[in-house]
Structure formats: C-alpha cells, structure tokens
CSV table of C-alpha atoms in Angstrom, one decimal:
chain,number,residue,atom,x,y,z
A,178,ASN,CA,26.6,-19.3,-0.3
A,179,ILE,CA,26.6,-22.5,1.7
A,180,ILE,CA,24.0,-21.2,4.2
A,181,GLY,CA,21.5,-20.2,1.6
A,182,VAL,CA,21.8,-23.5,-0.4
A,183,ALA,CA,21.5,-25.6,2.7
A,184,THR,CA,18.5,-23.7,3.9
A,185,ALA,CA,16.8,-24.0,0.5
A,186,ILE,CA,17.3,-27.8,0.5
A,187,ALA,CA,16.1,-28.1,4.1
A,188,LEU,CA,12.9,-26.2,3.4
A,189,GLY,CA,12.2,-28.3,0.3
A,190,GLY,CA,13.2,-25.4,-2.0
A,191,PRO,CA,15.4,-25.4,-5.1
A,192,GLY,CA,18.9,-26.9,-4.9
A,193,PRO,CA,22.3,-25.3,-5.5
A,194,ARG,CA,22.3,-22.5,-8.1
A,195,VAL,CA,25.0,-21.3,-10.3
A,196,ASP,CA,26.4,-17.8,-9.4
A,197,ARG,CA,26.3,-16.0,-12.7
A,198,GLU,CA,28.9,-13.2,-12.9
A,199,LYS,CA,26.9,-10.2,-14.0
A,200,ILE,CA,29.2,-7.8,-15.7
A,201,THR,CA,28.7,-4.2,-16.6
A,202,LYS,CA,29.9,-2.6,-19.8
A,203,ARG,CA,33.0,-1.3,-17.9
A,204,GLY,CA,33.9,-4.8,-16.8
A,205,LYS,CA,32.8,-4.3,-13.2
A,206,LYS,CA,30.7,-6.9,-11.5
A,207,LEU,CA,27.1,-5.7,-10.9
A,208,LYS,CA,25.7,-5.0,-7.4
A,209,TYR,CA,22.1,-5.3,-6.5
A,210,LEU,CA,19.3,-3.8,-4.4
A,211,LEU,CA,16.4,-5.7,-2.9
A,212,GLY,CA,12.9,-4.4,-2.1
A,213,ILE,CA,10.2,-6.5,-0.4
A,214,ASP,CA,6.6,-5.5,-0.2
A,215,PHE,CA,3.9,-6.9,2.0
A,216,GLY,CA,0.4,-6.2,0.6
A,217,GLY,CA,-3.1,-7.2,1.6
A,218,GLY,CA,-2.6,-10.9,0.8
A,219,ALA,CA,0.8,-11.4,-0.7
A,220,SER,CA,4.4,-10.4,-0.5
A,221,LYS,CA,6.4,-9.4,-3.6
A,222,ALA,CA,10.2,-9.1,-3.8
A,223,THR,CA,12.0,-7.2,-6.6
A,224,LEU,CA,15.7,-7.3,-7.2
A,225,ILE,CA,17.2,-4.6,-9.4
A,226,ASP,CA,20.8,-4.0,-10.5
A,227,GLU,CA,22.6,-0.8,-9.8
A,228,MET,CA,21.7,0.5,-13.3
A,229,GLY,CA,18.0,0.3,-12.4
A,230,ASN,CA,17.1,-2.9,-14.3
A,231,ILE,CA,14.8,-5.5,-12.8
A,232,THR,CA,16.8,-8.7,-12.4
A,233,ALA,CA,14.2,-11.0,-10.8
A,234,GLU,CA,10.8,-11.0,-9.0
A,235,SER,CA,9.0,-13.4,-6.8
A,236,THR,CA,5.7,-13.5,-5.0
A,237,ALA,CA,4.4,-15.5,-2.0
A,238,GLU,CA,0.8,-15.4,-0.7
A,239,TYR,CA,-0.5,-15.5,2.9
A,240,PRO,CA,-4.0,-15.7,4.3
A,241,THR,CA,-6.1,-13.1,5.9
A,242,LEU,CA,-8.1,-14.3,8.9
A,243,TYR,CA,-11.7,-13.4,9.9
A,244,PRO,CA,-12.2,-14.9,13.4
A,245,GLU,CA,-15.3,-12.9,14.1
A,246,GLN,CA,-17.7,-10.4,12.6
A,247,GLY,CA,-15.7,-7.2,11.6
A,248,ALA,CA,-12.4,-8.8,12.4
A,249,CYS,CA,-9.5,-8.8,9.9
A,250,GLU,CA,-6.3,-10.3,11.1
A,251,GLN,CA,-3.0,-11.7,9.8
A,252,SER,CA,-0.5,-14.0,11.4
A,253,PRO,CA,3.1,-12.6,11.8
A,254,ASP,CA,4.3,-16.2,11.2
A,255,ASP,CA,2.7,-16.1,7.8
A,256,TRP,CA,4.6,-12.9,7.0
A,257,ILE,CA,7.9,-14.4,7.9
A,258,ALA,CA,7.2,-17.6,6.0
A,259,ALA,CA,6.4,-15.5,2.9
A,260,LEU,CA,9.5,-13.5,3.4
A,261,CYS,CA,11.7,-16.6,3.5
A,262,LYS,CA,10.0,-18.2,0.5
A,263,ASN,CA,10.4,-15.0,-1.5
A,264,THR,CA,14.1,-14.4,-0.8
A,265,LEU,CA,15.1,-18.1,-1.5
A,266,GLU,CA,13.1,-18.1,-4.7
A,267,LEU,CA,14.5,-14.8,-5.8
A,268,LEU,CA,18.1,-15.8,-5.2
A,269,GLU,CA,17.5,-19.0,-7.1
A,270,LYS,CA,15.9,-17.2,-10.1
A,271,SER,CA,18.5,-14.5,-10.3
A,272,GLY,CA,21.5,-16.8,-9.7
A,273,ILE,CA,23.4,-13.9,-8.0
A,274,ASN,CA,25.6,-14.2,-5.0
A,275,PRO,CA,23.8,-12.8,-1.9
A,276,ALA,CA,27.0,-11.0,-1.0
A,277,ASP,CA,26.4,-8.7,-4.1
A,278,ILE,CA,23.2,-7.3,-2.6
A,279,LEU,CA,24.2,-3.8,-1.4
A,280,CYS,CA,21.1,-3.0,0.7
A,281,ILE,CA,17.5,-4.2,1.5
A,282,ALA,CA,14.3,-2.3,2.2
A,283,VAL,CA,10.9,-3.6,3.3
A,284,ASP,CA,7.5,-1.9,3.0
A,285,SER,CA,3.9,-2.8,3.9
A,286,ALA,CA,0.4,-1.4,4.3
A,287,THR,CA,0.1,1.4,6.8
A,288,HIS,CA,-1.4,1.1,10.3
A,289,THR,CA,-1.5,-2.7,10.5
A,290,PHE,CA,-0.3,-3.2,14.1
A,291,LEU,CA,1.0,-6.1,16.1
A,292,PRO,CA,1.0,-6.0,20.0
A,293,CYS,CA,4.0,-7.8,21.5
A,294,ASP,CA,5.2,-8.4,25.1
A,295,ASN,CA,8.3,-7.1,26.8
A,296,ASN,CA,10.3,-9.9,25.0
A,297,PHE,CA,9.1,-8.8,21.5
A,298,ALA,CA,6.9,-11.9,21.3
A,299,PRO,CA,3.5,-11.4,19.6
A,300,LEU,CA,0.5,-11.5,21.9
A,301,MET,CA,-2.0,-12.1,19.2
A,302,ASN,CA,-2.4,-11.9,15.4
A,303,ALA,CA,-1.9,-8.5,13.8
A,304,VAL,CA,-4.9,-6.2,13.4
A,305,HIS,CA,-5.2,-5.3,9.8
A,306,TRP,CA,-6.2,-1.8,8.8
A,307,THR,CA,-9.4,-3.0,7.3
A,308,ASP,CA,-10.6,-4.4,10.6
A,309,THR,CA,-13.9,-2.7,11.6
A,310,ARG,CA,-14.3,-3.9,15.2
A,311,SER,CA,-13.3,-0.5,16.5
A,312,ARG,CA,-16.3,1.3,15.1
A,313,THR,CA,-17.8,2.1,18.5
A,314,GLU,CA,-14.4,3.4,19.7
A,315,ALA,CA,-13.9,5.5,16.6
A,316,ASN,CA,-17.2,7.1,16.9
A,317,ALA,CA,-16.6,7.9,20.6
A,318,LEU,CA,-13.2,9.4,19.8
A,319,LYS,CA,-14.7,11.5,17.0
A,320,SER,CA,-17.5,12.8,19.3
A,321,LYS,CA,-15.3,13.6,22.4
A,322,ASN,CA,-11.9,14.3,21.0
A,323,GLY,CA,-12.4,14.7,17.2
A,324,ASP,CA,-11.1,18.3,16.9
A,325,GLU,CA,-8.1,17.7,19.1
A,326,ILE,CA,-7.1,14.6,17.1
A,327,PHE,CA,-7.7,16.3,13.8
A,328,LYS,CA,-5.4,19.2,14.7
A,329,LYS,CA,-2.6,16.9,15.6
A,330,THR,CA,-3.0,14.1,13.0
A,331,PHE,CA,-4.8,15.9,10.1
A,332,HIS,CA,-7.3,13.0,10.1
A,333,LYS,CA,-10.6,12.2,11.9
A,334,PRO,CA,-11.0,8.9,13.8
A,335,ASP,CA,-12.1,6.0,11.8
A,336,THR,CA,-11.7,2.2,12.1
A,337,ILE,CA,-8.7,2.2,9.8
A,338,TRP,CA,-6.4,4.0,12.4
A,339,THR,CA,-4.4,2.3,15.2
A,340,LEU,CA,-5.6,4.6,17.9
A,341,PRO,CA,-9.3,3.4,17.9
A,342,GLN,CA,-8.1,-0.1,17.3
A,343,LEU,CA,-6.0,0.0,20.4
A,344,LEU,CA,-8.9,1.4,22.4
A,345,TRP,CA,-11.0,-1.5,21.1
A,346,LEU,CA,-8.3,-3.9,22.3
A,347,LYS,CA,-8.3,-2.3,25.7
A,348,ASN,CA,-12.0,-2.6,26.0
A,349,ASN,CA,-12.4,-6.1,24.6
A,350,ARG,CA,-9.1,-7.9,25.1
A,351,PRO,CA,-7.8,-6.5,28.4
A,352,GLU,CA,-5.8,-9.7,29.0
A,353,VAL,CA,-3.8,-8.9,25.9
A,354,PHE,CA,-3.7,-5.1,26.3
A,355,SER,CA,-2.3,-5.3,29.8
A,356,LYS,CA,0.8,-7.3,28.6
A,357,ILE,CA,1.8,-4.9,25.7
A,358,GLY,CA,5.5,-4.1,25.9
A,359,HIS,CA,6.1,-3.1,22.3
A,360,ILE,CA,3.8,-2.1,19.4
A,361,PHE,CA,5.0,-3.1,16.0
A,362,PHE,CA,3.7,-2.1,12.6
A,363,GLU,CA,3.8,-4.7,9.9
A,364,LYS,CA,7.0,-3.9,8.0
A,365,ASP,CA,8.8,-3.1,11.2
A,366,TYR,CA,8.1,-6.6,12.7
A,367,ILE,CA,9.4,-8.2,9.5
A,368,ARG,CA,12.5,-6.0,9.6
A,369,TYR,CA,13.0,-6.8,13.3
A,370,PHE,CA,13.1,-10.5,12.3
A,371,LEU,CA,15.9,-9.6,9.8
A,372,THR,CA,17.9,-7.2,12.0
A,373,GLY,CA,16.8,-7.4,15.7
A,374,VAL,CA,16.3,-3.6,15.7
A,375,PHE,CA,13.0,-2.1,16.9
A,376,CYS,CA,12.1,1.2,15.1
A,377,THR,CA,9.8,2.8,12.6
A,378,ASP,CA,9.8,5.7,10.2
A,379,TYR,CA,7.9,9.0,10.4
A,380,ILE,CA,5.6,8.2,7.5
A,381,GLU,CA,4.4,5.0,9.1
A,382,ALA,CA,4.0,6.9,12.4
A,383,GLN,CA,1.7,9.4,10.6
A,384,GLY,CA,-0.7,6.4,9.9
A,385,SER,CA,-1.1,5.4,13.5
A,386,MET,CA,-3.1,8.4,14.8
A,387,LEU,CA,-0.6,8.4,17.7
A,388,TYR,CA,1.8,10.8,16.1
A,389,ASP,CA,1.7,14.6,16.2
A,390,CYS,CA,2.2,15.7,12.6
A,391,VAL,CA,2.7,19.3,13.7
A,392,SER,CA,5.5,18.7,16.3
A,393,GLN,CA,6.6,15.6,14.5
A,394,LYS,CA,6.9,13.2,17.4
A,395,TRP,CA,4.8,10.6,19.3
A,396,SER,CA,2.1,12.3,21.2
A,397,ASP,CA,1.6,11.6,25.0
A,398,GLU,CA,-1.9,13.1,24.7
A,399,LEU,CA,-3.0,10.8,21.8
A,400,CYS,CA,-1.5,7.8,23.5
A,401,ALA,CA,-3.4,8.6,26.7
A,402,LEU,CA,-6.7,8.4,24.7
A,403,CYS,CA,-6.2,4.7,24.3
A,404,GLY,CA,-4.3,4.0,27.6
A,405,ILE,CA,-0.8,3.2,26.3
A,406,ASP,CA,2.5,4.6,27.4
A,407,ILE,CA,4.6,6.3,24.8
A,408,SER,CA,7.5,3.9,25.7
A,409,VAL,CA,5.8,0.9,24.0
A,410,LEU,CA,6.1,2.7,20.6
A,411,PRO,CA,9.2,2.3,18.4
A,412,PRO,CA,11.9,5.0,18.0
A,413,ILE,CA,11.3,7.1,14.8
A,414,VAL,CA,13.9,7.4,12.0
A,415,ALA,CA,13.9,8.4,8.4
A,416,PRO,CA,12.9,5.8,5.7
A,417,THR,CA,16.4,5.8,4.1
A,418,ASP,CA,18.3,5.4,7.4
A,419,VAL,CA,20.3,2.2,7.6
A,420,ILE,CA,19.1,0.8,11.0
A,421,GLY,CA,20.8,-2.6,11.1
A,422,LYS,CA,22.2,-5.6,9.3
A,423,ILE,CA,21.0,-9.1,8.5
A,424,GLN,CA,21.6,-11.2,11.6
A,425,GLU,CA,22.7,-14.9,11.6
A,426,SER,CA,19.3,-16.3,12.5
A,427,ALA,CA,17.6,-14.5,9.6
A,428,ALA,CA,20.4,-15.4,7.1
A,429,GLN,CA,19.9,-19.1,7.8
A,430,LYS,CA,16.2,-18.9,6.9
A,431,THR,CA,16.3,-16.4,4.0
A,432,GLY,CA,19.5,-17.2,2.2
A,433,LEU,CA,20.6,-13.5,2.6
A,434,LYS,CA,24.1,-12.7,3.7
A,435,VAL,CA,24.9,-11.9,7.3
A,436,GLY,CA,25.8,-8.2,7.6
A,437,THR,CA,23.8,-7.0,4.6
A,438,PRO,CA,22.6,-3.4,5.4
A,439,VAL,CA,18.9,-3.0,5.9
A,440,VAL,CA,17.1,0.4,5.8
A,441,CYS,CA,14.0,1.3,7.8
A,442,GLY,CA,11.8,1.5,4.7
A,443,THR,CA,8.3,2.9,4.8
A,444,THR,CA,4.7,2.4,3.6
A,445,ASP,CA,3.5,0.6,0.5
A,446,THR,CA,1.5,3.5,-1.0
A,447,CYS,CA,4.4,5.8,-0.6
A,448,MET,CA,6.7,3.3,-2.3
A,449,GLU,CA,4.2,2.7,-5.1
A,450,VAL,CA,3.9,6.5,-5.7
A,451,PHE,CA,7.7,6.7,-5.8
A,452,ALA,CA,8.0,3.7,-8.2
A,453,SER,CA,5.5,5.4,-10.5
A,454,GLY,CA,7.9,8.3,-10.9
A,455,ALA,CA,5.7,10.8,-9.0
A,456,THR,CA,8.4,12.8,-7.1
A,457,GLN,CA,7.7,16.5,-7.9
A,458,LYS,CA,5.0,19.0,-6.9
A,459,GLY,CA,2.0,18.6,-9.2
A,460,ASP,CA,2.7,15.0,-10.1
A,461,ILE,CA,-0.5,12.9,-9.8
A,462,THR,CA,-1.2,9.2,-9.6
A,463,VAL,CA,-4.3,7.2,-10.3
A,464,LYS,CA,-4.5,3.8,-8.7
A,465,LEU,CA,-6.7,1.0,-9.8
A,466,ALA,CA,-6.1,-1.7,-7.1
A,467,THR,CA,-8.1,-3.3,-4.3
A,468,ALA,CA,-8.9,0.3,-3.4
A,469,GLY,CA,-8.8,3.1,-5.9
A,470,ARG,CA,-6.8,6.2,-5.1
A,471,ILE,CA,-5.9,9.6,-6.6
A,472,CYS,CA,-2.8,11.2,-5.0
A,473,VAL,CA,-1.2,14.5,-5.8
A,474,ILE,CA,2.4,15.5,-4.8
A,475,THR,CA,2.2,18.8,-2.9
A,476,ASP,CA,4.5,20.9,-0.8
A,477,LYS,CA,2.2,20.9,2.3
A,478,PRO,CA,-0.5,18.7,3.8
A,479,TYR,CA,-4.2,19.5,3.2
A,480,PRO,CA,-6.0,18.6,6.3
A,481,ASP,CA,-9.6,17.6,5.2
A,482,ARG,CA,-12.0,14.9,6.2
A,483,ASP,CA,-12.0,13.6,2.6
A,484,LEU,CA,-8.2,13.3,2.3
A,485,VAL,CA,-5.5,11.1,3.7
A,486,ASN,CA,-2.2,13.0,4.2
A,487,TYR,CA,1.2,11.4,4.3
A,488,SER,CA,4.7,12.7,3.8
A,489,HIS,CA,6.6,11.8,0.6
A,490,ILE,CA,10.2,10.5,0.9
A,491,ALA,CA,11.3,13.5,-1.1
A,492,LYS,CA,12.1,16.2,1.5
A,493,GLY,CA,9.4,18.8,2.0
A,494,LEU,CA,6.8,17.0,-0.1
A,495,TRP,CA,3.5,15.3,0.7
A,496,TYR,CA,1.0,13.1,-1.2
A,497,PRO,CA,-2.5,13.9,0.0
A,498,GLY,CA,-5.0,11.5,-1.6
A,499,THR,CA,-8.6,10.6,-2.0
A,500,ALA,CA,-9.9,7.1,-2.2
A,501,THR,CA,-12.7,4.8,-3.2
A,502,LYS,CA,-12.8,1.6,-1.1
A,503,ALA,CA,-13.8,-1.0,-3.6
A,504,CYS,CA,-12.1,-0.5,-6.9
A,505,ALA,CA,-10.5,-3.7,-8.3
A,506,ALA,CA,-12.2,-5.3,-5.3
A,507,SER,CA,-15.5,-4.6,-7.0
A,508,TYR,CA,-14.4,-6.3,-10.2
A,509,ARG,CA,-13.0,-9.2,-8.3
A,510,TRP,CA,-16.2,-9.6,-6.3
A,511,TYR,CA,-18.2,-9.5,-9.5
A,512,ARG,CA,-16.0,-12.1,-11.2
A,513,ASP,CA,-15.9,-14.4,-8.1
A,514,THR,CA,-19.7,-14.1,-7.5
A,515,PHE,CA,-20.9,-14.5,-11.1
A,516,GLY,CA,-18.0,-16.3,-12.7
A,517,GLY,CA,-15.9,-15.5,-15.8
A,518,ASP,CA,-12.5,-14.6,-16.9
A,519,TYR,CA,-11.3,-11.0,-16.8
A,520,LYS,CA,-10.3,-11.0,-20.5
A,521,GLU,CA,-13.6,-12.5,-21.6
A,522,LEU,CA,-15.6,-10.1,-19.3
A,523,ASP,CA,-13.6,-7.1,-20.7
A,524,ALA,CA,-14.3,-8.2,-24.3
A,525,ALA,CA,-18.0,-8.4,-23.8
A,526,ALA,CA,-18.2,-5.1,-21.9
A,527,ALA,CA,-16.3,-3.3,-24.7
A,528,LYS,CA,-19.3,-4.0,-27.0
A,529,ILE,CA,-21.8,-2.2,-24.7
A,530,PRO,CA,-22.5,1.5,-25.3
A,531,ILE,CA,-21.0,4.0,-22.9
A,532,GLY,CA,-23.5,4.6,-20.1
A,533,CYS,CA,-24.7,1.0,-20.1
A,534,GLU,CA,-28.0,2.1,-21.5
A,535,GLY,CA,-29.0,3.6,-18.2
A,536,MET,CA,-27.6,1.1,-15.8
A,537,ILE,CA,-25.5,2.4,-12.9
A,538,TYR,CA,-23.3,0.6,-10.3
A,539,HIS,CA,-22.4,2.2,-7.0
A,540,PRO,CA,-19.2,0.5,-5.7
A,541,TYR,CA,-19.8,0.8,-2.0
A,542,LEU,CA,-19.3,-2.9,-1.1
A,543,ASN,CA,-17.6,-2.0,2.2
A,544,GLY,CA,-18.8,1.6,2.8
A,545,GLU,CA,-17.0,4.5,1.2
A,546,LEU,CA,-14.2,6.9,1.8
A,547,SER,CA,-14.1,10.0,-0.5
A,548,PRO,CA,-16.3,11.9,-0.5
A,549,TYR,CA,-18.8,10.3,1.9
A,550,ALA,CA,-16.6,8.9,4.7
A,551,ASP,CA,-19.4,6.5,5.6
A,552,PRO,CA,-18.6,2.8,6.5
A,553,MET,CA,-22.3,1.9,6.3
A,554,LEU,CA,-22.9,2.8,2.6
A,555,CYS,CA,-23.9,-0.2,0.5
A,556,GLY,CA,-23.3,-1.0,-3.2
A,557,SER,CA,-26.1,-1.2,-5.7
A,558,PHE,CA,-27.1,-1.6,-9.4
A,559,THR,CA,-29.8,0.8,-10.5
A,560,GLY,CA,-31.7,1.5,-13.7
A,561,ILE,CA,-31.9,-2.2,-14.6
A,562,ARG,CA,-34.2,-3.1,-17.5
A,563,ALA,CA,-35.2,-6.3,-19.3
A,564,THR,CA,-33.0,-5.4,-22.2
A,565,HIS,CA,-29.8,-5.5,-20.1
A,566,THR,CA,-27.5,-8.4,-20.4
A,567,ARG,CA,-24.6,-9.7,-18.3
A,568,ALA,CA,-22.2,-7.6,-20.4
A,569,HIS,CA,-24.2,-4.5,-19.3
A,570,PHE,CA,-23.6,-5.5,-15.7
A,571,THR,CA,-19.9,-6.0,-16.3
A,572,ARG,CA,-19.5,-2.6,-18.0
A,573,ALA,CA,-21.5,-1.0,-15.2
A,574,VAL,CA,-19.1,-2.2,-12.6
A,575,LEU,CA,-16.1,-0.7,-14.5
A,576,GLU,CA,-18.0,2.5,-15.1
A,577,GLY,CA,-19.2,2.8,-11.6
A,578,VAL,CA,-15.7,2.6,-10.2
A,579,CYS,CA,-14.6,5.3,-12.7
A,580,TYR,CA,-17.3,7.7,-11.6
A,581,SER,CA,-16.4,7.0,-8.0
A,582,LEU,CA,-12.9,8.0,-8.9
A,583,LEU,CA,-14.3,11.1,-10.5
A,584,ASP,CA,-16.0,11.9,-7.1
A,585,SER,CA,-12.5,11.6,-5.6
A,586,LYS,CA,-11.0,13.9,-8.2
A,587,ALA,CA,-13.7,16.5,-7.4
A,588,VAL,CA,-12.5,16.6,-3.8
A,589,LEU,CA,-9.1,17.6,-5.0
A,590,ASP,CA,-10.6,20.2,-7.3
A,591,LYS,CA,-12.8,21.6,-4.5
A,592,LEU,CA,-9.7,22.2,-2.3
A,593,GLY,CA,-7.8,23.9,-5.2
A,594,ILE,CA,-5.0,21.3,-5.3
A,595,GLU,CA,-3.1,21.8,-8.5
A,596,TYR,CA,-1.9,18.9,-10.6
A,597,GLY,CA,-0.7,18.1,-14.1
A,598,SER,CA,-2.7,16.8,-17.1
A,599,VAL,CA,-0.8,13.5,-17.2
A,600,ALA,CA,-1.1,11.0,-14.3
A,601,ALA,CA,0.9,7.9,-13.5
A,602,ALA,CA,-1.5,4.9,-13.6
A,603,ILE,CA,-0.7,2.3,-11.0
A,604,GLY,CA,-2.3,-0.9,-9.7
A,605,GLY,CA,-3.3,-4.2,-11.2
A,606,GLY,CA,-6.5,-2.7,-12.8
A,607,THR,CA,-4.4,-0.6,-15.1
A,608,LYS,CA,-3.3,-3.7,-17.0
A,609,GLY,CA,-6.7,-3.9,-18.6
A,610,GLU,CA,-6.8,-1.7,-21.7
A,611,LEU,CA,-10.5,-1.2,-21.6
A,612,TRP,CA,-10.6,-0.1,-17.9
A,613,ARG,CA,-7.6,2.1,-18.4
A,614,GLN,CA,-9.2,3.9,-21.3
A,615,MET,CA,-12.5,4.3,-19.5
A,616,THR,CA,-10.7,5.8,-16.5
A,617,ALA,CA,-8.8,8.3,-18.7
A,618,ASP,CA,-12.1,9.2,-20.5
A,619,VAL,CA,-14.1,9.8,-17.3
A,620,LEU,CA,-11.3,11.7,-15.5
A,621,GLY,CA,-10.2,13.6,-18.5
A,622,ILE,CA,-6.6,12.8,-17.7
A,623,THR,CA,-3.9,11.2,-19.8
A,624,LEU,CA,-2.7,8.0,-18.1
A,625,LYS,CA,0.9,6.8,-18.4
A,626,THR,CA,2.1,3.4,-17.2
A,627,ALA,CA,5.5,2.0,-16.5
A,628,GLU,CA,6.9,-1.5,-16.9
A,629,SER,CA,6.7,-1.8,-13.1
A,630,SER,CA,5.3,0.5,-10.4
A,631,ASP,CA,5.1,-2.1,-7.7
A,632,SER,CA,5.8,-1.0,-4.1
A,633,SER,CA,8.7,-3.5,-4.0
A,634,LEU,CA,10.4,-1.7,-6.8
A,635,GLY,CA,10.0,1.5,-4.9
A,636,SER,CA,11.6,-0.1,-1.9
A,637,ALA,CA,14.5,-1.3,-4.0
A,638,MET,CA,14.9,2.2,-5.3
A,639,LEU,CA,14.8,3.5,-1.7
A,640,ALA,CA,17.5,1.0,-0.7
A,641,GLY,CA,19.6,2.3,-3.7
A,642,ILE,CA,19.4,5.9,-2.3
A,643,ALA,CA,20.5,4.6,1.2
A,644,ALA,CA,23.4,2.7,-0.5
A,645,GLY,CA,24.5,5.7,-2.5
A,646,VAL,CA,23.7,4.1,-5.8
A,647,PHE,CA,21.2,6.8,-6.6
A,648,LYS,CA,21.8,10.4,-5.6
A,649,ASN,CA,18.2,11.2,-4.7
A,650,PRO,CA,14.6,10.3,-5.6
A,651,LEU,CA,14.8,12.1,-8.9
A,652,ASP,CA,17.9,10.2,-9.9
A,653,ALA,CA,16.3,6.9,-8.8
A,654,VAL,CA,13.3,7.6,-11.0
A,655,ALA,CA,15.4,8.6,-14.0
A,656,ARG,CA,17.2,5.3,-13.8
A,657,CYS,CA,14.6,2.8,-12.7
A,658,VAL,CA,11.2,3.9,-14.1
A,659,LYS,CA,10.7,2.5,-17.6
A,660,PRO,CA,7.8,4.0,-19.6
A,661,LYS,CA,5.4,1.4,-21.1
A,662,SER,CA,2.1,3.0,-22.4
A,663,VAL,CA,0.2,6.2,-22.7
A,664,THR,CA,-3.6,6.4,-22.7
A,665,VAL,CA,-5.1,9.6,-24.0
A,666,PRO,CA,-8.7,10.5,-23.0
A,667,ASN,CA,-11.3,10.6,-25.8
A,668,PRO,CA,-13.5,13.7,-25.1
A,669,GLU,CA,-16.5,12.5,-27.1
A,670,PRO,CA,-17.1,9.3,-25.2
A,671,ARG,CA,-16.5,11.0,-21.9
A,672,LYS,CA,-19.2,13.6,-22.8
A,673,THR,CA,-21.6,11.0,-23.9
A,674,GLY,CA,-20.9,8.8,-20.8
A,675,GLN,CA,-21.6,11.8,-18.5
A,676,SER,CA,-24.9,12.6,-20.2
A,677,GLU,CA,-26.1,9.1,-20.0
A,678,GLY,CA,-24.8,8.2,-16.6
C-alpha cells in the first residue's frame, strides 16, 4: 500500500506498517468491513472482520463553532480532516491491507445540512441540528402550515429540522441562499469526498422536513415553503445501495484503496439502534448519551408531536422514539461546572439514599423534547435543604435524568406502543454501573448491554449486508452483537424512589 504509507508519512502520521495475514480457520484470508460515524464532536471508525469481530477502532475529534447567539455550526474541512486521521490510524492499528476491505459505510447525525454552490463547493459552515437561530421561522411555519407539514412529514416544525433552518438562511443570509446549487447532509458530503457521487438515503431525507413520508419522495410543496427548488436536493437511494467507489483523490489522503465499494449509509441513531441488536418489532432501546432516547421498533410510524419517526433499515419497520434533550449532557455540565471525576462522583452518589432526601433536578438545560416540546424550559434544582451535600446534588442529576426518561416512556405507553421487558442500553452513560441500575429501577425495564453498540459498528454491519457478507439485518446482529451485561430492576428501590421523588 504505497499510497497509504506515503500519505501517512506526509501527514506526520505513522510510518510503514506490517501487513499481517489474517487467516480464518479454513485457511482463507480474512476480509473486512469499515464503518465510520460522525457524531456531535468526534468521528469514530470501526473495522470488523467478516465473522463479525471488531479488529480495530479509532477516534478523531473536531470542534463545534458558535459564531453568534443560537448558532451551532461545523466546518466540513474538519469532518474531512477527522476522516483522514481516522482511516490512516485504523489501518496502522490493524495492520491490514486496504485491499482487503470489502465495503465502506458512513453515518452521521440527521438533518445537519451544508449548502454548496453549483460546483459542489461549500458556501458556509454546516448548520448543525442543534442550531436554534430558526426559532422565529419554525414558529411561523407551525402557525401557518403546521397541519400540512405534519401530514406529510409526521413532525411539527421545530428548530432541529432543515426546512425552518433553510428559511432562516433565506431571511438572514440571502447572499448565501441565492447561490445554493446543491444541499448536502453531513454524511453525504463526507461520502461525496470519497466517491464524487451526490445522493442521500430515504431515512436521512425523512429528517429534513422536505420529504413526503407518505408518497416517499421529495416534496415540491415543502420545498416551496423555504424557497428552494427540488433540483438542489440529492437523489434518494437505499442505505445499503453501493453508490460509488473510492476515488484516487480520496485514496491519497485516507490510505484507502482506489475502487473500494462505498454504500450510501444512513443516520447515526438508526445505525446505533441496529448495532444494539434491535431489529424486530417490539425491540426497545434506552439511550444514555448527550441526549437520552427511548426507541421502539414498530411496523408503522406513530405520528405524534412527542415522537420522532424514522424508518429502520429492516424492510417495513420503523423506530419511533421519545427524547430528553440533556441526558449525559446534564452530567457533563455538572462535572465541568463543579469539577470532579465521573468515578468519584458516582461513588459518592451511591451512598446517598434514593430520592436524595427530597432534592429534585429537572434536566432542561436546553429546553425539552418529550413530553413538553418546549425549547424555553430551564433546568433547576428544587427541595434543597441545609443538610444536603455535594453528593446529593450529584445523585439528583442522575435521578432527574432517569425520571425525565420515565416521562418519555409514559408517552409510548399513552400511545399504546407495545414493547418487550428487556431493552438494549446504548450510549456512553450506560458504562456507569450506578446510572445503569438507576435507569433500570426507575423505568422498570431490564437493560442489556453489548461489547459495542456504536453507530460506526452499525455502519460496518450495514456495509457487510451490501457486500453479501451478512444475509440480512438479523444475520448481521447474530454475528456481530456480543452480549456484555444484564441489569435487572430492583422493584423496592424503584417504589421508594417514586414515593420520595
């Protein structure tokens, strides 16, 4: 791999690596699948072999930019730099020959869009889904066109969707809006860098509020609401469709082999749900990450103001979900503001009685989604007494998030959505035994974890389906999802916690 080694050296990366011949039990050289995720502030790449084992992982961070109040942007150049760093490091760690990678898939957060000109060059930074500058536009759309939009998209306008964000761009950056020739979503721009192919998948399209979920196509009527022509939007394909191959320019910077197939890929939450093993009706996931989510696999969408509806990659299935905005974000804010180490904070909180002796934390640091759908809600601590210590505050944060997730679960119950008694627990927050147990107790659901449920693993599994390594999503789960732990709810603490909280 002369190109990859030369590039690594030129970029200041690792030098030549040894190509270790990975051999299966049958004496056949192993082949590999690569999944690359782009999250809120970092990209993670996961390489698996054709038997479903993780071979190597790498992570590269990138900044989020806040140029003005309410703004949340990211530079596409930072995405590409993270991509190149990840692939070079992953190849070095694994020692494999890039020619042995059968297929590649990329995923990212939904509805983060990048306006580009007619030559596919970015006109500005990407507008992240957490950007709130479009609040006026979202409210106007909700007031004038809310019913029409809801019928077509299953969602009501809010600042997280591309439609109001584009309308904000039109009203506030007309010099940029007038030059739009192509609209990319995050993973699609990264994949365009790899392949030179402009397209997206139908799950990503569902997150734009420009796609008619009933007729399953871009909507001229929705596009007209923000003043764009449907021609600037990417063609829509399936997540597992092979849309192109690694081009020479990308190979020189990433170390990947020219001609390696690349599938369209899809959204990070869909891939995370997939990587957790949730692939059948009634499966449920509980996510403790920046935001907290509870998603249930269903055979139809459930249009409701408290739910976000997306298709699953398994044919005919959906994963409607509820969400609390500041889940692990609450704990990170608490740690960063008041100091401490997560393990030390957990240890102190574990000694505090359930219910924090009357103290309650409301985790509404950035407004709230389910069940309030109010971006103006604020967080708070209540019930504070002189006897409370720092450890009480710590436990209150963890408990407050758990009860916010219970609010989310109540939405699913109200709608009569059926689910099993065992949920796949995903997200970084599930690594903490205390928080995982508290969540199981409050929700009354057994939580199971896997060795990895990262979105990048889901993308590698998706690439395996496209390459024919896995027959279907069920086969991919059976071969790639490795059980790790089971947390059973303790009914007595749950009862006590509810009475005291």
